[in-house]
Structure formats: C-alpha cells, structure tokens
Tab-separated table of C-alpha atoms in Angstrom:
chain	number	residue	atom	x	y	z
A	1	UNK	CA	0.000	0.000	0.000
A	2	UNK	CA	2.873	2.361	0.823
A	3	UNK	CA	4.458	1.610	-2.555
A	4	UNK	CA	1.166	2.316	-4.283
A	5	UNK	CA	0.919	5.740	-2.651
A	6	UNK	CA	4.529	6.579	-3.559
A	7	UNK	CA	3.866	5.606	-7.179
A	8	UNK	CA	0.802	7.843	-7.143
A	9	UNK	CA	2.936	10.745	-5.927
A	10	UNK	CA	5.536	10.158	-8.658
A	11	UNK	CA	2.963	9.876	-11.435
A	12	UNK	CA	0.622	12.617	-10.276
A	13	UNK	CA	2.132	15.430	-12.310
A	14	UNK	CA	1.269	13.659	-15.571
A	15	UNK	CA	-2.324	12.948	-14.577
A	16	UNK	CA	-4.955	14.735	-16.657
A	17	UNK	CA	-7.578	14.760	-13.905
A	18	UNK	CA	-5.481	16.802	-11.466
A	19	UNK	CA	-7.268	19.307	-9.274
A	20	UNK	CA	-5.939	22.637	-8.072
A	21	UNK	CA	-7.229	24.714	-5.166
A	22	UNK	CA	-6.334	28.396	-4.955
A	23	UNK	CA	-6.251	29.517	-1.321
A	24	UNK	CA	-5.976	33.216	-0.503
A	25	UNK	CA	-5.292	33.825	3.184
A	26	UNK	CA	-5.712	37.396	4.328
A	27	UNK	CA	-2.941	39.408	5.874
A	28	UNK	CA	-5.157	40.285	8.832
A	29	UNK	CA	-5.357	36.557	9.648
A	30	UNK	CA	-1.626	35.852	9.687
A	31	UNK	CA	-0.411	39.122	11.213
A	32	UNK	CA	-1.409	41.589	13.884
A	33	UNK	CA	-2.510	44.245	11.438
A	34	UNK	CA	-2.532	46.983	14.073
A	35	UNK	CA	1.161	46.530	14.962
A	36	UNK	CA	3.690	46.949	12.168
A	37	UNK	CA	5.506	43.787	11.013
A	38	UNK	CA	4.058	41.509	13.697
A	39	UNK	CA	3.335	37.865	12.870
A	40	UNK	CA	0.401	35.834	14.113
A	41	UNK	CA	2.550	32.717	14.311
A	42	UNK	CA	-0.210	30.556	15.784
A	43	UNK	CA	-2.383	31.222	12.734
A	44	UNK	CA	0.523	30.607	10.368
A	45	UNK	CA	1.261	27.305	12.118
A	46	UNK	CA	-2.410	26.301	11.823
A	47	UNK	CA	-2.383	27.113	8.126
A	48	UNK	CA	0.858	25.235	7.442
A	49	UNK	CA	-0.422	22.188	9.310
A	50	UNK	CA	-3.662	22.284	7.302
A	51	UNK	CA	-1.818	22.514	3.985
A	52	UNK	CA	0.565	19.730	4.973
A	53	UNK	CA	-2.354	17.429	5.695
A	54	UNK	CA	-4.399	18.303	2.608
A	55	UNK	CA	-1.930	18.744	-0.241
A	56	UNK	CA	-0.955	15.886	-2.504
A	57	UNK	CA	1.938	13.717	-1.283
A	58	UNK	CA	4.184	14.823	-4.168
A	59	UNK	CA	4.502	18.260	-2.520
A	60	UNK	CA	5.849	16.963	0.801
A	61	UNK	CA	9.419	16.391	1.946
A	62	UNK	CA	10.622	12.874	1.193
A	63	UNK	CA	10.536	11.849	4.867
A	64	UNK	CA	7.130	13.470	5.374
A	65	UNK	CA	5.767	11.880	2.211
A	66	UNK	CA	6.877	8.415	3.306
A	67	UNK	CA	5.160	8.812	6.665
A	68	UNK	CA	2.059	10.321	5.062
A	69	UNK	CA	1.944	7.588	2.428
A	70	UNK	CA	1.982	4.891	5.080
A	71	UNK	CA	-0.743	6.637	7.052
A	72	UNK	CA	-2.840	7.288	3.953
A	73	UNK	CA	-2.442	3.702	2.910
A	74	UNK	CA	-3.832	2.503	6.241
A	75	UNK	CA	-6.793	4.838	5.861
A	76	UNK	CA	-7.505	3.595	2.359
A	77	UNK	CA	-7.394	-0.025	3.472
A	78	UNK	CA	-9.917	0.748	6.204
A	79	UNK	CA	-12.135	2.593	3.760
A	80	UNK	CA	-12.026	-0.343	1.361
A	81	UNK	CA	-13.332	-2.546	4.180
A	82	UNK	CA	-16.149	-0.131	5.003
A	83	UNK	CA	-19.580	-1.578	4.332
A	84	UNK	CA	-22.063	0.205	2.124
A	85	UNK	CA	-24.231	1.006	5.131
A	86	UNK	CA	-21.298	2.642	6.894
A	87	UNK	CA	-20.561	4.647	3.780
A	88	UNK	CA	-24.137	5.891	3.605
A	89	UNK	CA	-24.005	6.857	7.265
A	90	UNK	CA	-20.832	8.873	6.808
A	91	UNK	CA	-22.324	10.636	3.781
A	92	UNK	CA	-20.400	13.231	1.852
A	93	UNK	CA	-17.592	13.484	4.418
A	94	UNK	CA	-16.455	9.949	3.573
A	95	UNK	CA	-16.694	10.748	-0.107
A	96	UNK	CA	-14.525	13.815	0.390
A	97	UNK	CA	-11.786	11.789	2.085
A	98	UNK	CA	-11.616	9.413	-0.852
A	99	UNK	CA	-10.924	12.210	-3.312
A	100	UNK	CA	-7.411	12.488	-4.609
A	101	UNK	CA	-5.553	15.179	-2.689
A	102	UNK	CA	-5.180	18.335	-4.795
A	103	UNK	CA	-2.383	20.622	-5.787
A	104	UNK	CA	-2.582	23.909	-3.895
A	105	UNK	CA	-1.644	27.472	-4.824
A	106	UNK	CA	-1.286	29.816	-1.838
A	107	UNK	CA	-1.679	33.579	-2.077
A	108	UNK	CA	-1.343	35.689	1.056
A	109	UNK	CA	-2.014	39.302	1.889
A	110	UNK	CA	0.452	41.709	3.452
A	111	UNK	CA	-1.254	42.545	6.737
A	112	UNK	CA	1.053	44.569	8.946
A	113	UNK	CA	3.925	43.722	6.578
A	114	UNK	CA	3.502	46.246	3.799
A	115	UNK	CA	0.220	47.989	4.570
A	116	UNK	CA	1.763	50.365	7.110
A	117	UNK	CA	4.593	51.297	4.766
A	118	UNK	CA	2.213	51.642	1.827
A	119	UNK	CA	-0.083	53.915	3.811
A	120	UNK	CA	2.805	56.144	4.904
A	121	UNK	CA	3.657	56.726	1.255
A	122	UNK	CA	0.074	56.930	0.035
A	123	UNK	CA	0.217	53.725	-2.002
A	124	UNK	CA	-3.249	52.315	-2.675
A	125	UNK	CA	-4.860	49.994	-5.181
A	126	UNK	CA	-5.439	51.953	-8.365
A	127	UNK	CA	-3.444	54.979	-7.190
A	128	UNK	CA	0.200	55.986	-7.240
A	129	UNK	CA	2.108	57.239	-4.210
A	130	UNK	CA	1.387	60.808	-3.148
A	131	UNK	CA	4.192	63.021	-1.883
A	132	UNK	CA	4.231	63.927	1.805
A	133	UNK	CA	1.883	66.805	2.520
A	134	UNK	CA	-0.365	65.926	-0.409
A	135	UNK	CA	1.898	67.331	-3.149
A	136	UNK	CA	1.025	66.403	-6.706
A	137	UNK	CA	2.539	63.093	-7.877
A	138	UNK	CA	2.837	64.603	-11.383
A	139	UNK	CA	5.213	67.605	-11.069
A	140	UNK	CA	5.558	69.738	-14.185
A	141	UNK	CA	9.320	70.395	-13.965
A	142	UNK	CA	11.996	67.824	-14.748
A	143	UNK	CA	13.684	68.267	-11.349
A	144	UNK	CA	10.425	67.756	-9.506
A	145	UNK	CA	9.621	64.796	-11.734
A	146	UNK	CA	12.911	63.160	-10.762
A	147	UNK	CA	12.223	63.838	-7.066
A	148	UNK	CA	8.745	62.370	-7.422
A	149	UNK	CA	10.057	59.274	-9.179
A	150	UNK	CA	12.635	58.715	-6.433
A	151	UNK	CA	9.863	59.042	-3.849
A	152	UNK	CA	7.743	56.539	-5.767
A	153	UNK	CA	10.570	54.010	-5.974
A	154	UNK	CA	11.353	54.499	-2.278
A	155	UNK	CA	7.721	53.668	-1.536
A	156	UNK	CA	7.853	50.603	-3.769
A	157	UNK	CA	11.143	49.224	-2.464
A	158	UNK	CA	10.330	49.652	1.244
A	159	UNK	CA	6.810	48.265	0.927
A	160	UNK	CA	8.006	45.326	-1.139
A	161	UNK	CA	10.851	44.558	1.261
A	162	UNK	CA	8.396	44.479	4.147
A	163	UNK	CA	5.932	42.083	2.521
A	164	UNK	CA	8.748	39.786	1.395
A	165	UNK	CA	9.631	39.295	5.073
A	166	UNK	CA	6.133	37.908	5.616
A	167	UNK	CA	6.429	35.722	2.535
A	168	UNK	CA	9.691	34.301	3.869
A	169	UNK	CA	8.016	33.537	7.210
A	170	UNK	CA	5.135	31.773	5.455
A	171	UNK	CA	7.481	29.681	3.331
A	172	UNK	CA	9.694	28.830	6.308
A	173	UNK	CA	6.726	27.619	8.354
A	174	UNK	CA	5.447	25.479	5.479
A	175	UNK	CA	8.938	23.992	5.173
A	176	UNK	CA	8.919	23.295	8.908
A	177	UNK	CA	5.680	21.354	8.387
A	178	UNK	CA	7.203	19.269	5.606
A	179	UNK	CA	5.854	21.102	2.546
A	180	UNK	CA	8.131	21.870	-0.412
A	181	UNK	CA	7.056	25.513	-0.623
A	182	UNK	CA	8.626	28.263	-2.731
A	183	UNK	CA	7.970	31.991	-2.537
A	184	UNK	CA	7.001	33.833	-5.717
A	185	UNK	CA	7.084	37.643	-5.832
A	186	UNK	CA	4.844	38.889	-8.649
A	187	UNK	CA	5.829	42.572	-8.651
A	188	UNK	CA	8.989	43.606	-10.496
A	189	UNK	CA	10.004	39.939	-10.796
A	190	UNK	CA	7.481	39.380	-13.617
A	191	UNK	CA	8.186	41.454	-16.765
A	192	UNK	CA	5.333	43.828	-17.522
A	193	UNK	CA	3.482	43.265	-14.244
A	194	UNK	CA	1.677	46.424	-13.247
A	195	UNK	CA	-0.214	47.605	-10.188
A	196	UNK	CA	-3.996	47.618	-10.055
A	197	UNK	CA	-5.372	50.527	-12.070
A	198	UNK	CA	-2.438	50.853	-14.470
A	199	UNK	CA	-3.339	52.262	-17.879
A	200	UNK	CA	-1.097	49.617	-19.461
A	201	UNK	CA	-3.225	46.809	-18.045
A	202	UNK	CA	-5.618	45.078	-20.399
A	203	UNK	CA	-8.286	45.567	-17.741
A	204	UNK	CA	-8.485	47.479	-14.481
A	205	UNK	CA	-7.814	44.386	-12.407
A	206	UNK	CA	-5.687	42.018	-14.465
A	207	UNK	CA	-2.271	43.533	-13.819
A	208	UNK	CA	-1.589	43.134	-17.531
A	209	UNK	CA	-2.743	40.033	-19.393
A	210	UNK	CA	0.670	39.090	-20.768
A	211	UNK	CA	2.373	39.519	-17.391
A	212	UNK	CA	-0.379	37.548	-15.652
A	213	UNK	CA	0.122	34.745	-18.166
A	214	UNK	CA	3.831	34.714	-17.285
A	215	UNK	CA	2.971	34.485	-13.601
A	216	UNK	CA	0.562	31.627	-14.333
A	217	UNK	CA	3.283	29.825	-16.261
A	218	UNK	CA	5.691	30.221	-13.345
A	219	UNK	CA	3.055	28.818	-10.983
A	220	UNK	CA	2.265	25.926	-13.306
A	221	UNK	CA	5.939	24.991	-13.652
A	222	UNK	CA	6.302	25.015	-9.872
A	223	UNK	CA	3.266	22.753	-9.475
A	224	UNK	CA	4.504	20.358	-12.144
A	225	UNK	CA	7.838	20.116	-10.333
A	226	UNK	CA	6.184	19.313	-6.997
A	227	UNK	CA	6.728	22.767	-5.502
A	228	UNK	CA	3.907	24.565	-3.710
A	229	UNK	CA	3.900	28.228	-4.816
A	230	UNK	CA	3.368	30.891	-2.151
A	231	UNK	CA	2.587	34.228	-3.799
A	232	UNK	CA	2.113	37.523	-1.987
A	233	UNK	CA	0.308	40.751	-2.636
A	234	UNK	CA	2.965	43.179	-3.773
A	235	UNK	CA	4.050	46.718	-4.492
A	236	UNK	CA	5.020	47.173	-8.124
A	237	UNK	CA	5.148	49.712	-10.926
A	238	UNK	CA	1.978	51.534	-11.897
A	239	UNK	CA	3.734	52.983	-14.951
A	240	UNK	CA	7.294	54.002	-15.774
A	241	UNK	CA	7.471	56.665	-13.054
A	242	UNK	CA	4.883	55.647	-10.469
A	243	UNK	CA	4.412	52.852	-7.935
A	244	UNK	CA	1.210	51.146	-6.868
A	245	UNK	CA	-0.279	48.080	-5.194
A	246	UNK	CA	-1.096	44.680	-6.673
A	247	UNK	CA	-3.205	43.089	-3.931
A	248	UNK	CA	-3.649	39.382	-3.282
A	249	UNK	CA	-7.350	39.486	-4.195
A	250	UNK	CA	-6.450	41.102	-7.515
A	251	UNK	CA	-3.929	38.320	-8.103
A	252	UNK	CA	-6.636	35.713	-7.519
A	253	UNK	CA	-8.834	37.455	-10.068
A	254	UNK	CA	-5.990	37.574	-12.562
A	255	UNK	CA	-5.094	33.904	-12.144
A	256	UNK	CA	-8.609	32.552	-12.663
A	257	UNK	CA	-9.442	35.053	-15.395
A	258	UNK	CA	-6.259	34.862	-17.464
A	259	UNK	CA	-7.492	34.068	-20.982
A	260	UNK	CA	-4.354	32.222	-22.101
A	261	UNK	CA	-3.925	30.209	-18.913
A	262	UNK	CA	-5.944	27.164	-19.974
A	263	UNK	CA	-3.315	24.633	-18.860
A	264	UNK	CA	-3.772	25.568	-15.206
A	265	UNK	CA	-7.165	27.288	-15.139
A	266	UNK	CA	-9.164	24.294	-16.344
A	267	UNK	CA	-7.915	22.239	-13.392
A	268	UNK	CA	-8.810	24.766	-10.667
A	269	UNK	CA	-11.541	23.196	-8.527
A	270	UNK	CA	-12.412	26.193	-6.396
A	271	UNK	CA	-11.097	29.328	-4.731
A	272	UNK	CA	-11.045	29.645	-0.945
A	273	UNK	CA	-10.607	32.981	0.825
A	274	UNK	CA	-9.503	32.531	4.443
A	275	UNK	CA	-10.203	35.721	6.385
A	276	UNK	CA	-10.455	37.032	9.942
A	277	UNK	CA	-14.266	36.673	9.992
A	278	UNK	CA	-16.607	33.738	9.355
A	279	UNK	CA	-17.655	34.827	5.858
A	280	UNK	CA	-19.644	37.629	4.253
A	281	UNK	CA	-21.905	39.491	6.682
A	282	UNK	CA	-24.811	41.881	6.265
A	283	UNK	CA	-22.581	44.533	7.866
A	284	UNK	CA	-19.207	44.690	9.587
A	285	UNK	CA	-19.468	42.084	12.400
A	286	UNK	CA	-16.735	43.858	14.350
A	287	UNK	CA	-18.832	47.007	14.533
A	288	UNK	CA	-22.344	45.589	14.517
A	289	UNK	CA	-23.192	42.727	16.868
A	290	UNK	CA	-26.409	42.140	14.907
A	291	UNK	CA	-24.590	41.519	11.634
A	292	UNK	CA	-25.897	38.386	9.936
A	293	UNK	CA	-23.701	35.779	8.289
A	294	UNK	CA	-24.754	35.268	4.676
A	295	UNK	CA	-24.284	31.575	3.900
A	296	UNK	CA	-24.922	31.694	0.158
A	297	UNK	CA	-24.417	34.244	-2.611
A	298	UNK	CA	-25.342	33.785	-6.263
A	299	UNK	CA	-23.629	35.424	-9.234
A	300	UNK	CA	-25.550	36.310	-12.378
A	301	UNK	CA	-23.334	34.917	-15.139
A	302	UNK	CA	-24.429	37.596	-17.613
A	303	UNK	CA	-24.300	40.752	-15.510
A	304	UNK	CA	-21.930	39.755	-12.703
A	305	UNK	CA	-24.437	40.983	-10.118
A	306	UNK	CA	-24.278	39.292	-6.729
A	307	UNK	CA	-27.544	38.273	-5.059
A	308	UNK	CA	-28.216	36.966	-1.574
A	309	UNK	CA	-29.603	33.443	-1.603
A	310	UNK	CA	-31.292	32.568	1.698
A	311	UNK	CA	-31.996	28.864	2.134
A	312	UNK	CA	-31.817	28.374	-1.636
A	313	UNK	CA	-34.996	30.416	-2.074
A	314	UNK	CA	-33.316	32.689	-4.647
A	315	UNK	CA	-34.763	35.676	-2.806
A	316	UNK	CA	-32.682	38.682	-3.639
A	317	UNK	CA	-32.088	40.958	-0.694
A	318	UNK	CA	-30.479	44.353	-0.951
A	319	UNK	CA	-28.242	45.133	1.959
A	320	UNK	CA	-24.860	46.669	2.590
A	321	UNK	CA	-22.479	43.756	2.215
A	322	UNK	CA	-19.982	43.940	5.061
A	323	UNK	CA	-16.765	42.300	6.133
A	324	UNK	CA	-13.993	43.278	8.482
A	325	UNK	CA	-12.062	46.467	7.891
A	326	UNK	CA	-8.763	47.830	9.115
A	327	UNK	CA	-7.383	51.349	9.185
A	328	UNK	CA	-4.233	50.330	7.332
A	329	UNK	CA	-5.891	48.266	4.570
A	330	UNK	CA	-4.904	49.729	1.184
A	331	UNK	CA	-6.022	46.834	-1.030
A	332	UNK	CA	-9.790	47.194	-1.215
A	333	UNK	CA	-11.023	44.820	1.510
A	334	UNK	CA	-14.228	42.877	0.896
A	335	UNK	CA	-15.019	44.743	-2.319
A	336	UNK	CA	-11.858	43.342	-3.902
A	337	UNK	CA	-12.684	39.825	-2.680
A	338	UNK	CA	-16.177	39.937	-4.150
A	339	UNK	CA	-14.785	41.262	-7.425
A	340	UNK	CA	-12.378	38.334	-7.574
A	341	UNK	CA	-15.183	35.961	-6.562
A	342	UNK	CA	-17.422	37.130	-9.410
A	343	UNK	CA	-14.637	36.575	-11.940
A	344	UNK	CA	-13.933	33.113	-10.525
A	345	UNK	CA	-17.601	32.082	-10.629
A	346	UNK	CA	-17.943	33.393	-14.180
A	347	UNK	CA	-14.980	31.158	-15.040
A	348	UNK	CA	-16.828	28.162	-13.600
A	349	UNK	CA	-15.232	28.029	-10.137
A	350	UNK	CA	-17.060	27.976	-6.826
A	351	UNK	CA	-15.782	30.431	-4.225
A	352	UNK	CA	-15.734	30.068	-0.450
A	353	UNK	CA	-15.070	32.763	2.165
A	354	UNK	CA	-14.373	31.343	5.622
A	355	UNK	CA	-12.633	32.186	8.905
A	356	UNK	CA	-9.005	31.431	9.695
A	357	UNK	CA	-8.280	28.771	12.332
A	358	UNK	CA	-11.851	27.448	12.142
A	359	UNK	CA	-13.074	23.895	11.740
A	360	UNK	CA	-15.156	25.140	8.819
A	361	UNK	CA	-12.032	26.333	6.991
A	362	UNK	CA	-10.417	22.956	7.540
A	363	UNK	CA	-13.453	21.145	6.145
A	364	UNK	CA	-13.630	23.339	3.055
A	365	UNK	CA	-9.935	22.824	2.271
A	366	UNK	CA	-10.359	19.088	2.847
A	367	UNK	CA	-13.114	19.062	0.236
A	368	UNK	CA	-16.195	18.448	2.357
A	369	UNK	CA	-19.608	19.137	0.882
A	370	UNK	CA	-20.512	22.773	1.724
A	371	UNK	CA	-23.890	21.660	3.080
A	372	UNK	CA	-22.081	19.806	5.877
A	373	UNK	CA	-19.949	22.799	6.942
A	374	UNK	CA	-21.198	24.950	9.818
A	375	UNK	CA	-19.955	28.404	8.754
A	376	UNK	CA	-18.615	30.286	5.773
A	377	UNK	CA	-20.097	31.887	2.667
A	378	UNK	CA	-20.334	29.898	-0.558
A	379	UNK	CA	-20.523	31.884	-3.810
A	380	UNK	CA	-21.793	30.047	-6.885
A	381	UNK	CA	-23.476	30.747	-10.204
A	382	UNK	CA	-27.145	31.679	-10.356
A	383	UNK	CA	-29.003	28.993	-12.286
C-alpha cells in the first residue's frame, strides 16, 4: 500500500484529472494588522499544518511523504473494508476523504507587513504614491519629476521589502511542516506586471494580461515540479514613473481570469478565501453585533451581479455587504474579494469565504460538501 501511494505521488504530475485549489489567506489573519511587522505565528502554524495534511503527497518532503503515504495507505485499506451502510451513514464526508488530494496554490495578503509602509507613502490599489503633505505626484518640472520618481521608488522598495519578510516567514513555516514551498514575488520579478489601475493593463484588475500569463506559467511549472507556490500581494510599478499596489485578491482574479492560462485554469476546482471573519456578513461584524452571516451568494453569469440566496430560495435581498475592515488596509477589503469571486464564478469556479483557524475552513480545504460545513459563505453561479 505504501508503494502504491509513492507511485501515485511520482505519477501525479502527468495525470490529466489533477485538481488545483487556490487559497488566498488574508494578511489580517496571519499578522497583527494593528502593529507593524508583527506575525500571528499561531495562525501561520495552523495554516501550514492544514496545507501539509491536505496537499498531494508529491509536494511533501521525502521523509514526510513516506510517513504520510503509510498513514494514507492505512486509511484507504480501512475505507475499502467499510460496508455500504457505513458509507451511507458517513455521507459526503467519507466521499470527500476518498478524493485524490489536490495541488494547492497559496496567495497571502500583506497585513502589517507592507500595509503600514504603503499607507505612509500613500500607495493604494489603483493609485500611485502621493508626496508627503499631499503634493502632486505629477510635477511639471523635470527636477520635480525626478524627485517624485525617487519618492515613488522608495515607496515601492520599502513596501516590497516588508511584505517579502512575511512571505519568507510563510514559506519557512510550510517547510517546517514538511511542505516543499517556494515563494514567488509577482511585482517587479514578472516582466510587464503592473499595479492595479495601471493604464497599461488590459483591464483594471488584471495587472496586464501578458504579465499575468507569465505568472501563471511560473506557478504551473512550480506545481509540475512538486513545488507549492506561495505568492504575496505586492508593491510594483503603476507605470514608468509611479508605484502602486497589486493586492492578493487582484492576483486571484488575474489567475482565474487569465485568458491564455488554460493549462492551469481548467484544473482549478475552487477558490477559498480565508479571512479574519466567518464569511460575508450583512454589515461589519466587528462594529455591529447584529450583523448576519450570509451563507450563500449567487452570481448572475451575464451581468456579474451578486444576489443573496437565503436557504436556496433565490430571494434577492439588498443590503450593505460587510466584512472586516482595518485602518491600514490599502487593497480594497471585501469589495476586492467579491470582485475576484465574481470573476472566478464566471470562469466556472465555486468560491468560499471562511474564517481562519476554524473547523469550517479545515473542512472546506479538505473538500467536504458545503452543506455539511457549519460556517462560511459559498458563492456560486445563479441557475
């Protein structure tokens, strides 16, 4: 049985029925967003442990894979002995455990690594840095233009350096848990990559179609090699002279919506957003104790409009969609997540928004049927 599992790991990369899960974990979940450059190591450990237990064996260290293969083999043998009545009793949870473990792409936000620096310099999604005191970022003299450009690049380099520290911590923890993880910085590392809102982008959120395709190719090559890519929201060029932000939610939208990325996109099973709250609420649950968790949202495939689906009744309710918010968030918050979710659903992927360190998050990543999971918001197409 152990040999069978090892052969499966070796042959997995050539299998046509591979499944990929894109997991975006928010910076507010893995850092203390109120205190600059402060990790939430407990949450990072939880996440690394979850990934280690859910990802396909081919992405684990050799020693970890051998141990996991033996354990998985024992579980499979027990499942093969399970009677049909036991299987019916266990329901969809048993079915989920029998699914082949997926490949996983991790994208994380910046949290207190990057957001504080970006805010100091005025970097925001869709906007370039603004000089201290509110001076125009587009000076009309050549000397002022050079000063502005230096300010912009200072903003970019310091913000990027900060978020790369968090990326290194994420990768290190995944390595500690036996996962062959590699960090990927999308900003200036990918030729042509531009911040959200750049005029050179093919759309306002794609970061540039050609550059996004290059990023997708880098991710796909990592997956094919048995490396788990860990990508971070980044500071990058807005145009030749200005800096801006390319948030993690925007990256999710670009990955699932990249028109030339059929090799990877067709295998994406779903997109999971892990946040600091239990899903999408009727208003900010941190400010309103009466905020209601919305369990199901439906996306109109033609218009992209999002409707509230209560108990599958298809009743559309108009309310102010709320999530958590932070003073230092420069990436768009829940609005950016819902924008990415709409794109993903329109590309045929289900989207889940769920709380970090929760049993519900674990079940969703493990592939349980959403109807069996206690919390979280599931976003699907409107039929």
